[in-house]
Tab-separated table of C-alpha atoms in Angstrom:
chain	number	residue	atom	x	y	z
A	1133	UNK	CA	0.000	0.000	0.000
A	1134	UNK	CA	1.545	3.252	-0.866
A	1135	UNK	CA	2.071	6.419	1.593
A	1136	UNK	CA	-0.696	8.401	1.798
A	1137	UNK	CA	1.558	11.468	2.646
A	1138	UNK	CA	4.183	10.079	-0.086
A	1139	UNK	CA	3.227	13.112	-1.920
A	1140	UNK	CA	4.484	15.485	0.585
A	1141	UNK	CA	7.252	13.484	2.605
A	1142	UNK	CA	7.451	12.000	6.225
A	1143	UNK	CA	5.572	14.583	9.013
A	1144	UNK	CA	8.879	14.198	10.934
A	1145	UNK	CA	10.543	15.224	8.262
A	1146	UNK	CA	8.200	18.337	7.138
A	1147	UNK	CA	8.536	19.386	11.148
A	1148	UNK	CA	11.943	19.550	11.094
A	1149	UNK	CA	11.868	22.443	8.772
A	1150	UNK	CA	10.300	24.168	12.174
A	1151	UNK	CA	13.316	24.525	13.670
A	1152	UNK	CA	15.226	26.481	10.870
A	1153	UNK	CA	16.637	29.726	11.426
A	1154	UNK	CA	15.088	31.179	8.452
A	1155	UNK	CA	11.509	32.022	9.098
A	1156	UNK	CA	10.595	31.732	5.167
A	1157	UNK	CA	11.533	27.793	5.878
A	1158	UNK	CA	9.164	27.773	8.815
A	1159	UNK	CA	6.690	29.051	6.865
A	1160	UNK	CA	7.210	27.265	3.695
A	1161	UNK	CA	7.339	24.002	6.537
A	1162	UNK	CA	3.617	25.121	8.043
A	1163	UNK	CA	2.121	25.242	4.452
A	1164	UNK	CA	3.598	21.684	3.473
A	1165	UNK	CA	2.693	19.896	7.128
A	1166	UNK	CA	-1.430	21.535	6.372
A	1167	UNK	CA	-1.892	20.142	2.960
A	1168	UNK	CA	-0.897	16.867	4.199
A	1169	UNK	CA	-4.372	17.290	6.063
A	1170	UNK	CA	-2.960	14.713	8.344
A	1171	UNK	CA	-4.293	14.967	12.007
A	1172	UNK	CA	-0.673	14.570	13.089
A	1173	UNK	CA	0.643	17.638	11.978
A	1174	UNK	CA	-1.471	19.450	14.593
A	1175	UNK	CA	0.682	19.198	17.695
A	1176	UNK	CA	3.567	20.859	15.009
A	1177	UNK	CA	0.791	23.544	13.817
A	1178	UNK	CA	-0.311	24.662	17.484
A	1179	UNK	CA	4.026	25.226	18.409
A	1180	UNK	CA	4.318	26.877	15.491
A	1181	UNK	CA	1.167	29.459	16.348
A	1182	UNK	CA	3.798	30.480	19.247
A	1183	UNK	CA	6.786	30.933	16.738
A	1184	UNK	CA	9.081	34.491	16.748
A	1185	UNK	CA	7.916	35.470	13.374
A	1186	UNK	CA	4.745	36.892	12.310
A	1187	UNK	CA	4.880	35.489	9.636
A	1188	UNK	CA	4.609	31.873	10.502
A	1189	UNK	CA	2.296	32.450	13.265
A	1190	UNK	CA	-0.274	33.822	10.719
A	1191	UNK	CA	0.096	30.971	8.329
A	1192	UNK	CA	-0.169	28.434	11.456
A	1193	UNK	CA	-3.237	30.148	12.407
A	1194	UNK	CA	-4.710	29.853	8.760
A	1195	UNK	CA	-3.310	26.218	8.532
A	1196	UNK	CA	-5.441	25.152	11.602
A	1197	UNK	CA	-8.435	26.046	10.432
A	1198	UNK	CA	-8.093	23.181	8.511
A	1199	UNK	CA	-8.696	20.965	11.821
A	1200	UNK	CA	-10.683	21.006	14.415
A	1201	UNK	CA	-10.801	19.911	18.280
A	1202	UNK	CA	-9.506	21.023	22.014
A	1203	UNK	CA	-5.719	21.890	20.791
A	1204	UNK	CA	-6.961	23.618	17.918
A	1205	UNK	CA	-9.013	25.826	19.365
A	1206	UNK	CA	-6.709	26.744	22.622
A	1207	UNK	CA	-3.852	27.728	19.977
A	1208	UNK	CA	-6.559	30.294	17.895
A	1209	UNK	CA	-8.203	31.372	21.107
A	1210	UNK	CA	-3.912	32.831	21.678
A	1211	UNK	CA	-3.245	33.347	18.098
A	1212	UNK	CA	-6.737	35.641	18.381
A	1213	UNK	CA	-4.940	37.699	20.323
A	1214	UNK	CA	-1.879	38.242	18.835
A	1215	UNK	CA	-0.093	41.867	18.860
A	1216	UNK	CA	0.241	41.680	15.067
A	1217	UNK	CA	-2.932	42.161	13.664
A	1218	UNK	CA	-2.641	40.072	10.683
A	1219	UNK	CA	-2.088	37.249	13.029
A	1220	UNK	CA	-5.177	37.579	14.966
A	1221	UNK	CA	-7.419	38.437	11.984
A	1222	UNK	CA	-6.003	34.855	10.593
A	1223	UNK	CA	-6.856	33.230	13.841
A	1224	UNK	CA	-10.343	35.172	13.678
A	1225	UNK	CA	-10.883	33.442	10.441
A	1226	UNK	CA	-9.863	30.123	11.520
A	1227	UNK	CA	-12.140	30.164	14.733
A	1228	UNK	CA	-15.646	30.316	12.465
A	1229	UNK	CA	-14.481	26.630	10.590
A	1230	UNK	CA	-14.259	25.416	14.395
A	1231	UNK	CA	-17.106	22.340	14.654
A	1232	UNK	CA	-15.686	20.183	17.429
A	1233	UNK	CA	-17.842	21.332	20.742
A	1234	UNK	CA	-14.160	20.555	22.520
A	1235	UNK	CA	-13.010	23.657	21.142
A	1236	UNK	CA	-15.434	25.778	22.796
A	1237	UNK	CA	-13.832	25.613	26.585
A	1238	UNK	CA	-10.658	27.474	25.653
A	1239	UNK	CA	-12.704	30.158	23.597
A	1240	UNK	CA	-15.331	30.758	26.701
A	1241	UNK	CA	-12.252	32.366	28.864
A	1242	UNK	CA	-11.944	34.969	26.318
A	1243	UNK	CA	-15.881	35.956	25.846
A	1244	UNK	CA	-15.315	38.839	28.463
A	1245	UNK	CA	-11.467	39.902	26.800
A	1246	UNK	CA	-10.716	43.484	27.227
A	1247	UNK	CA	-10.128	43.635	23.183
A	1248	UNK	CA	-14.012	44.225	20.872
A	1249	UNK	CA	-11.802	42.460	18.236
A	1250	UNK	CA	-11.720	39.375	20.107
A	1251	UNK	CA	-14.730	39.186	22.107
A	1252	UNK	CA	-16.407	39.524	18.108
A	1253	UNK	CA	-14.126	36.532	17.197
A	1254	UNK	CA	-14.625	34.304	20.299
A	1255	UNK	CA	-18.559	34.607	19.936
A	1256	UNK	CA	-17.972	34.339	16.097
A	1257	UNK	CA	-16.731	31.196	16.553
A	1258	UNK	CA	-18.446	29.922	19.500
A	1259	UNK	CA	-21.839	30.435	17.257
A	1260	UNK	CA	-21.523	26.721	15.236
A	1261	UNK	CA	-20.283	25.300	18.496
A	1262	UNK	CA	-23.820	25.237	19.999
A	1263	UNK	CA	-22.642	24.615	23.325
A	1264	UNK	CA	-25.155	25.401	26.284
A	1265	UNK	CA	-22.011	27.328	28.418
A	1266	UNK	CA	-22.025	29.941	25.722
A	1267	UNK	CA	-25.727	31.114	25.769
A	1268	UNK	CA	-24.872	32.718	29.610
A	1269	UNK	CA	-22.283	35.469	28.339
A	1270	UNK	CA	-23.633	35.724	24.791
A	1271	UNK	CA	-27.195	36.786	26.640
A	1272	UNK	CA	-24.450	39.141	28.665
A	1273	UNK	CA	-22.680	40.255	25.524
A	1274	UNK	CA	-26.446	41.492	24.002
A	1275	UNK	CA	-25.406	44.816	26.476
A	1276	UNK	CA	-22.187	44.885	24.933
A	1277	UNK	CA	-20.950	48.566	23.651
A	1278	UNK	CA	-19.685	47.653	20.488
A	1279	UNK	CA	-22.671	46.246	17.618
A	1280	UNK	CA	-19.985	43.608	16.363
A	1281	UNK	CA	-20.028	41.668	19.053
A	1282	UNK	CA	-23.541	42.112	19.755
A	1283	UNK	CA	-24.400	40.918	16.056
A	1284	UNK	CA	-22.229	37.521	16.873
A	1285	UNK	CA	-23.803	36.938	20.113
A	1286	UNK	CA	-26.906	37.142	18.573
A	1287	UNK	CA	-25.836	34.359	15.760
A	1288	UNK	CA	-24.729	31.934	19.123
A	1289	UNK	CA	-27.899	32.720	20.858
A	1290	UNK	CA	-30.514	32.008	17.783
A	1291	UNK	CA	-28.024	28.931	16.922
A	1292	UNK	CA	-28.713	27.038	20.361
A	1293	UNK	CA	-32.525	27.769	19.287
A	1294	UNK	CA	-33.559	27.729	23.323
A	1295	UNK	CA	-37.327	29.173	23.605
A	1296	UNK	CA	-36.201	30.655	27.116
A	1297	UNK	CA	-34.040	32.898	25.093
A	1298	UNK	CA	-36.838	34.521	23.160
A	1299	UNK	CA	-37.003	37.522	25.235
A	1300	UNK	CA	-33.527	38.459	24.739
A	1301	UNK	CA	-33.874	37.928	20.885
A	1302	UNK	CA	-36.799	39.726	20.406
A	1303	UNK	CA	-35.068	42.790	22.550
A	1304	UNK	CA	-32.535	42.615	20.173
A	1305	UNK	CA	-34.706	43.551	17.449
A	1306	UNK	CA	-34.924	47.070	19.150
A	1307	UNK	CA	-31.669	47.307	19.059
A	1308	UNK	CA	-29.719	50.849	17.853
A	1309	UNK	CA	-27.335	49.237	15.283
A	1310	UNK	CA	-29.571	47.964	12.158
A	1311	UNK	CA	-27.074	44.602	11.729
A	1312	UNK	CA	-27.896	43.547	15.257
A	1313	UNK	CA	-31.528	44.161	14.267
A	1314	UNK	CA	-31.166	41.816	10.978
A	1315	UNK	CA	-29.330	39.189	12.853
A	1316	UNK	CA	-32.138	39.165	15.572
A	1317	UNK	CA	-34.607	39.037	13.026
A	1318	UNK	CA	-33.454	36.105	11.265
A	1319	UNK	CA	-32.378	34.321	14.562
A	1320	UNK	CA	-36.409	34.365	15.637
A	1321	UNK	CA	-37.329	32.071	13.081
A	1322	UNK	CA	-37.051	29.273	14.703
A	1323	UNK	CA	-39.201	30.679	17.604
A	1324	UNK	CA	-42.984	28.979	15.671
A	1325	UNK	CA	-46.176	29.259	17.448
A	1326	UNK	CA	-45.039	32.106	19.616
A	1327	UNK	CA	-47.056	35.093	19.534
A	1328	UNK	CA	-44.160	37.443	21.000
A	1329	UNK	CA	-41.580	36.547	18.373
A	1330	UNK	CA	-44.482	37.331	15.423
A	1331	UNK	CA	-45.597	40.448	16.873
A	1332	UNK	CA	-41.202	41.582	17.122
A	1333	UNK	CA	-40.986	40.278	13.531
A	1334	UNK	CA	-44.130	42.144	12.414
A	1335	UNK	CA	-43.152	45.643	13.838
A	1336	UNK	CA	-39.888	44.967	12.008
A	1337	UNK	CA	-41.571	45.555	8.937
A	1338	UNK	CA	-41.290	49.277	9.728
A	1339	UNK	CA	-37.826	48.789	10.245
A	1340	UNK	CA	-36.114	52.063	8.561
A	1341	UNK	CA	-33.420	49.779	7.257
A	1342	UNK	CA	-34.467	47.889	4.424
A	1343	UNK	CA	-32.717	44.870	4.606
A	1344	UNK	CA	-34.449	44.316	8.374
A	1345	UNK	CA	-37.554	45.081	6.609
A	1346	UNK	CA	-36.769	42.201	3.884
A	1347	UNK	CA	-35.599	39.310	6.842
A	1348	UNK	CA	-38.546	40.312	8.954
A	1349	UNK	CA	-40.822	39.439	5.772
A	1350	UNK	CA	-39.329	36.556	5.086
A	1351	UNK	CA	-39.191	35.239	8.751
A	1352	UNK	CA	-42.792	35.864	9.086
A	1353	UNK	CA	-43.150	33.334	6.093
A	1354	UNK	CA	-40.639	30.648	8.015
A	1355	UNK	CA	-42.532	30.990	11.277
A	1356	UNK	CA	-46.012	30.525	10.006
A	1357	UNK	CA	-47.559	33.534	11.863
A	1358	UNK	CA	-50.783	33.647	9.721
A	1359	UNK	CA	-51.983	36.447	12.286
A	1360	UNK	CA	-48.996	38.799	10.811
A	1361	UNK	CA	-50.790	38.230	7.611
A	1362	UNK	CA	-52.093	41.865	7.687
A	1363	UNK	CA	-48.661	43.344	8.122
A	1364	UNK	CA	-47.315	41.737	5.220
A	1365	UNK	CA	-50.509	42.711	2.954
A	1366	UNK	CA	-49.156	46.318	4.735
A	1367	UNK	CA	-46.018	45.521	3.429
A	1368	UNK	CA	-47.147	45.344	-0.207
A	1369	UNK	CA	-46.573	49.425	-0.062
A	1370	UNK	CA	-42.924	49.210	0.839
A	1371	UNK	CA	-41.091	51.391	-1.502
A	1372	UNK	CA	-38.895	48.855	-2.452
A	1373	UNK	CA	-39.261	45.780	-4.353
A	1374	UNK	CA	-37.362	43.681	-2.881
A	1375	UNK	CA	-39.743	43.775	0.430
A	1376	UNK	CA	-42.895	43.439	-1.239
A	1377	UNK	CA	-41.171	40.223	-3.224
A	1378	UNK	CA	-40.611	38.935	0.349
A	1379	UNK	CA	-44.041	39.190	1.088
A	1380	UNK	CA	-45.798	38.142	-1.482
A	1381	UNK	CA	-43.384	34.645	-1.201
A	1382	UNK	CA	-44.615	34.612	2.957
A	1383	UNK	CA	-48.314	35.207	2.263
A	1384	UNK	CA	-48.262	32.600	-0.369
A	1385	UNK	CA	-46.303	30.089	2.047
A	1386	UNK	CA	-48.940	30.801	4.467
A	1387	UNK	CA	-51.598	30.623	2.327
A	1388	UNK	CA	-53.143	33.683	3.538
A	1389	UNK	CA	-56.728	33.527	1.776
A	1390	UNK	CA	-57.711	36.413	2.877
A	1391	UNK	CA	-54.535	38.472	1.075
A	1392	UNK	CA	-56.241	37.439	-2.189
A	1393	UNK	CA	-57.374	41.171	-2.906
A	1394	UNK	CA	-54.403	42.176	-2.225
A	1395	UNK	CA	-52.176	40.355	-4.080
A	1396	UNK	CA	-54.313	40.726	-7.716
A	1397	UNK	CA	-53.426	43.799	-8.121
A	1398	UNK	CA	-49.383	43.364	-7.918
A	1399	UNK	CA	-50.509	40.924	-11.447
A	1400	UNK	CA	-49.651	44.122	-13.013
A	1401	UNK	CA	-47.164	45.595	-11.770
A	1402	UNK	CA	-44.359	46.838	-14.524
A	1403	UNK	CA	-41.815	44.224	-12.384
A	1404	UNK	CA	-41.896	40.792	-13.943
A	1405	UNK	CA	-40.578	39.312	-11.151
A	1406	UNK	CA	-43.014	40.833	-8.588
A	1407	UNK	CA	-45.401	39.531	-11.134
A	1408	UNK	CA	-44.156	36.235	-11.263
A	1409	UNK	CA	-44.498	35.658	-7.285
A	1410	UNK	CA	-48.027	37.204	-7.250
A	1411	UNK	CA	-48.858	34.459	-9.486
A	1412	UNK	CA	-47.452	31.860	-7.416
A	1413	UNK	CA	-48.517	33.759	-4.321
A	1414	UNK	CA	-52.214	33.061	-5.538
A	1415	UNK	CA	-51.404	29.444	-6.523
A	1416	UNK	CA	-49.978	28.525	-3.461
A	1417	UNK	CA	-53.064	30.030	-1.618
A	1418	UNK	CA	-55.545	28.317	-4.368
A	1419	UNK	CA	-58.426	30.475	-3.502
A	1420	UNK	CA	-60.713	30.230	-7.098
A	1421	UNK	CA	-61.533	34.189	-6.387
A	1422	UNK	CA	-58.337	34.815	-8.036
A	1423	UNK	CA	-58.983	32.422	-11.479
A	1424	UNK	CA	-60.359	35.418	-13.305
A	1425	UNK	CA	-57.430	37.886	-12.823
A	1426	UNK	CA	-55.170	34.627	-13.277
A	1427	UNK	CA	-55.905	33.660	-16.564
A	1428	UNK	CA	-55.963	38.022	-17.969
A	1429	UNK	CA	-52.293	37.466	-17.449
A	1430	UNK	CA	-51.949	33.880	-19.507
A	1431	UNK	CA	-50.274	36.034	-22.097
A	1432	UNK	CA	-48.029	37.915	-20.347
A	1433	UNK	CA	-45.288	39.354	-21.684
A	1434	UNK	CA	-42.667	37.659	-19.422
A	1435	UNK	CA	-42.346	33.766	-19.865
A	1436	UNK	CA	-41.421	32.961	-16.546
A	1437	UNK	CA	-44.817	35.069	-15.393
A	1438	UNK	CA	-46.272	32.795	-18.204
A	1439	UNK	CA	-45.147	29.734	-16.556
A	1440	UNK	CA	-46.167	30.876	-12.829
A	1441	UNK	CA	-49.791	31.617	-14.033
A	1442	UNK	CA	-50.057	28.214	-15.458
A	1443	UNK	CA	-49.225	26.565	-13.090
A	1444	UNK	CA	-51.099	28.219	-10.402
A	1445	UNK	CA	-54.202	28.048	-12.663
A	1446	UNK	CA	-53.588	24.311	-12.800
A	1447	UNK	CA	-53.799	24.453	-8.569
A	1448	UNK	CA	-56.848	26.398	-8.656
């Protein structure tokens, strides 16, 4: 049977190239020991993350996102915060491919890290960990003064999906920085068949951000909240297209009969594509009140709209 590393020598012998004097060998040694993608280079990876040269520390810390685990994620949590910023930004990078849950121990000690840089990072990376010790000082981190790290520990907070957590979510959607908004948003839809988190979502159709305005539409669709059908039939005036798209996609998911009136008119309107999702807006609902304005658009001018009108005429 033949080497699996063959192509890139012996892991002893890619090491040794560690201990050169000439830091362009260390690196050149960290790149060759990481696309072995052999779990033993990882002990030689996490020394290297403490090596005198920038350098090599920042390729270490890109090489070990690569792998996962305990070790892995002790050596970013200290490459994170490295003096040389192009070091920590490569350990910042490396801590969101973390998966292992045995990472997460050695990036909790740095949640509350004097640095915003970090504390973004940590939570950044703690977000796919899903580990219950994070949702304490991520809830904590919601009061935080800077909106970066307030965004992340949003992301770990509406990743753990814990209904107890709703009220904290659902106070982040009041919150002054329009990205911590959005991620709150889109972190509530998971939170079906409570009335709270659809009435939060709802008022965030008046967000003055649009791209709130667009996730609170289309989380309103994902949590089924047929009682904020009215706001997105209110949503239908947006100014912008893109929102009233979102709608008209969430009041056809939730078949919202009684958005029928509502949604004929948008048959018309001089955007195909807002034309195309009425169409399947009123399939998806299949209320027969909407056959006769259906079939005046069989020979629209657009031949996806076309398609959609077919096809929803077929449902009715």
């Amino acid at each position: 049977m033949s080497d699996p590393f063959e192509a890139f020598g012996d892991v002893d012998d890619l090491a040794g190239d560690l201990a050169s004097p000439d830091p362009t060998v260390r690196r050149l040694a960290v790149i060759a020991l990481a696309e072995t993608s052999s779990w033993q280079v990882v002990p030689h990876l996490v020394a290297a993350i403490a090596d005198e040269a920038a350098e090599v520390r920042e390729q270490a810390a890109r090489a070990l996102g690569e792998f996962d685990g305990h070790d892995v994620g002790q050596a970013l949590a200290r490459a994170v915060t490295d003096a040389v910023p192009e070091v920590a930004l490569a350990a910042a990078e490396s801590l969101a491919e973390l998966r292992d849950p045995a990472a997460g121990q050695a990036l909790l000690v740095l949640a509350g890290h004097e640095s915003s840089f970090v504390r973004t990072a940590i939570f950044r990376g703690l977000k796919a960990l899903q580990i219950e010790a994070s949702l304490p000082p991520a809830i904590a981190a919601l009061g935080d003064g800077d909106p970066d790290v307030r965004v992340q520990a949003v992301g770990v907070i509406g990743y753990l999906k814990r209904r107890e957590t709703l009220p904290a979510l659902i106070g982040a959607t009041r919150d002054s920085h329009a990205e911590v908004r959005l991620a709150a948003v889109k972190a509530l839809s998971f939170a079906d068949h409570s009335d709270e988190a659809a009435a939060a979502v709802s008022a965030a159709l008046k967000d003055s951000a649009w791209e709130v305005r667009a996730a609170a539409a289309e989380t309103i669709g994902r949590l089924g909240a047929r009682a904020s059908a009215a706001a997105l039939v209110a949503a239908l005036a947006d100014p912008l297209w893109q929102i009233r798209q979102k709608a008209l996609q969430s009041l056809g998911r939730l078949g919202a009969r009684d958005a029928v009136a509502a949604i004929i008119p948008v048959l018309g309107d001089d955007n195909p594509s807002l034309r195309k999702d009425a169409a399947a807006a009123l399939g998806e609902i299949a209320d027969p009140a909407a056959r006769t304005a259906l079939a005046a658009r069989a020979r629209d001018a657009d031949p996806d709209v076309r398609k959609t009108v077919a096809w929803a005429l077929a449902r009715l």
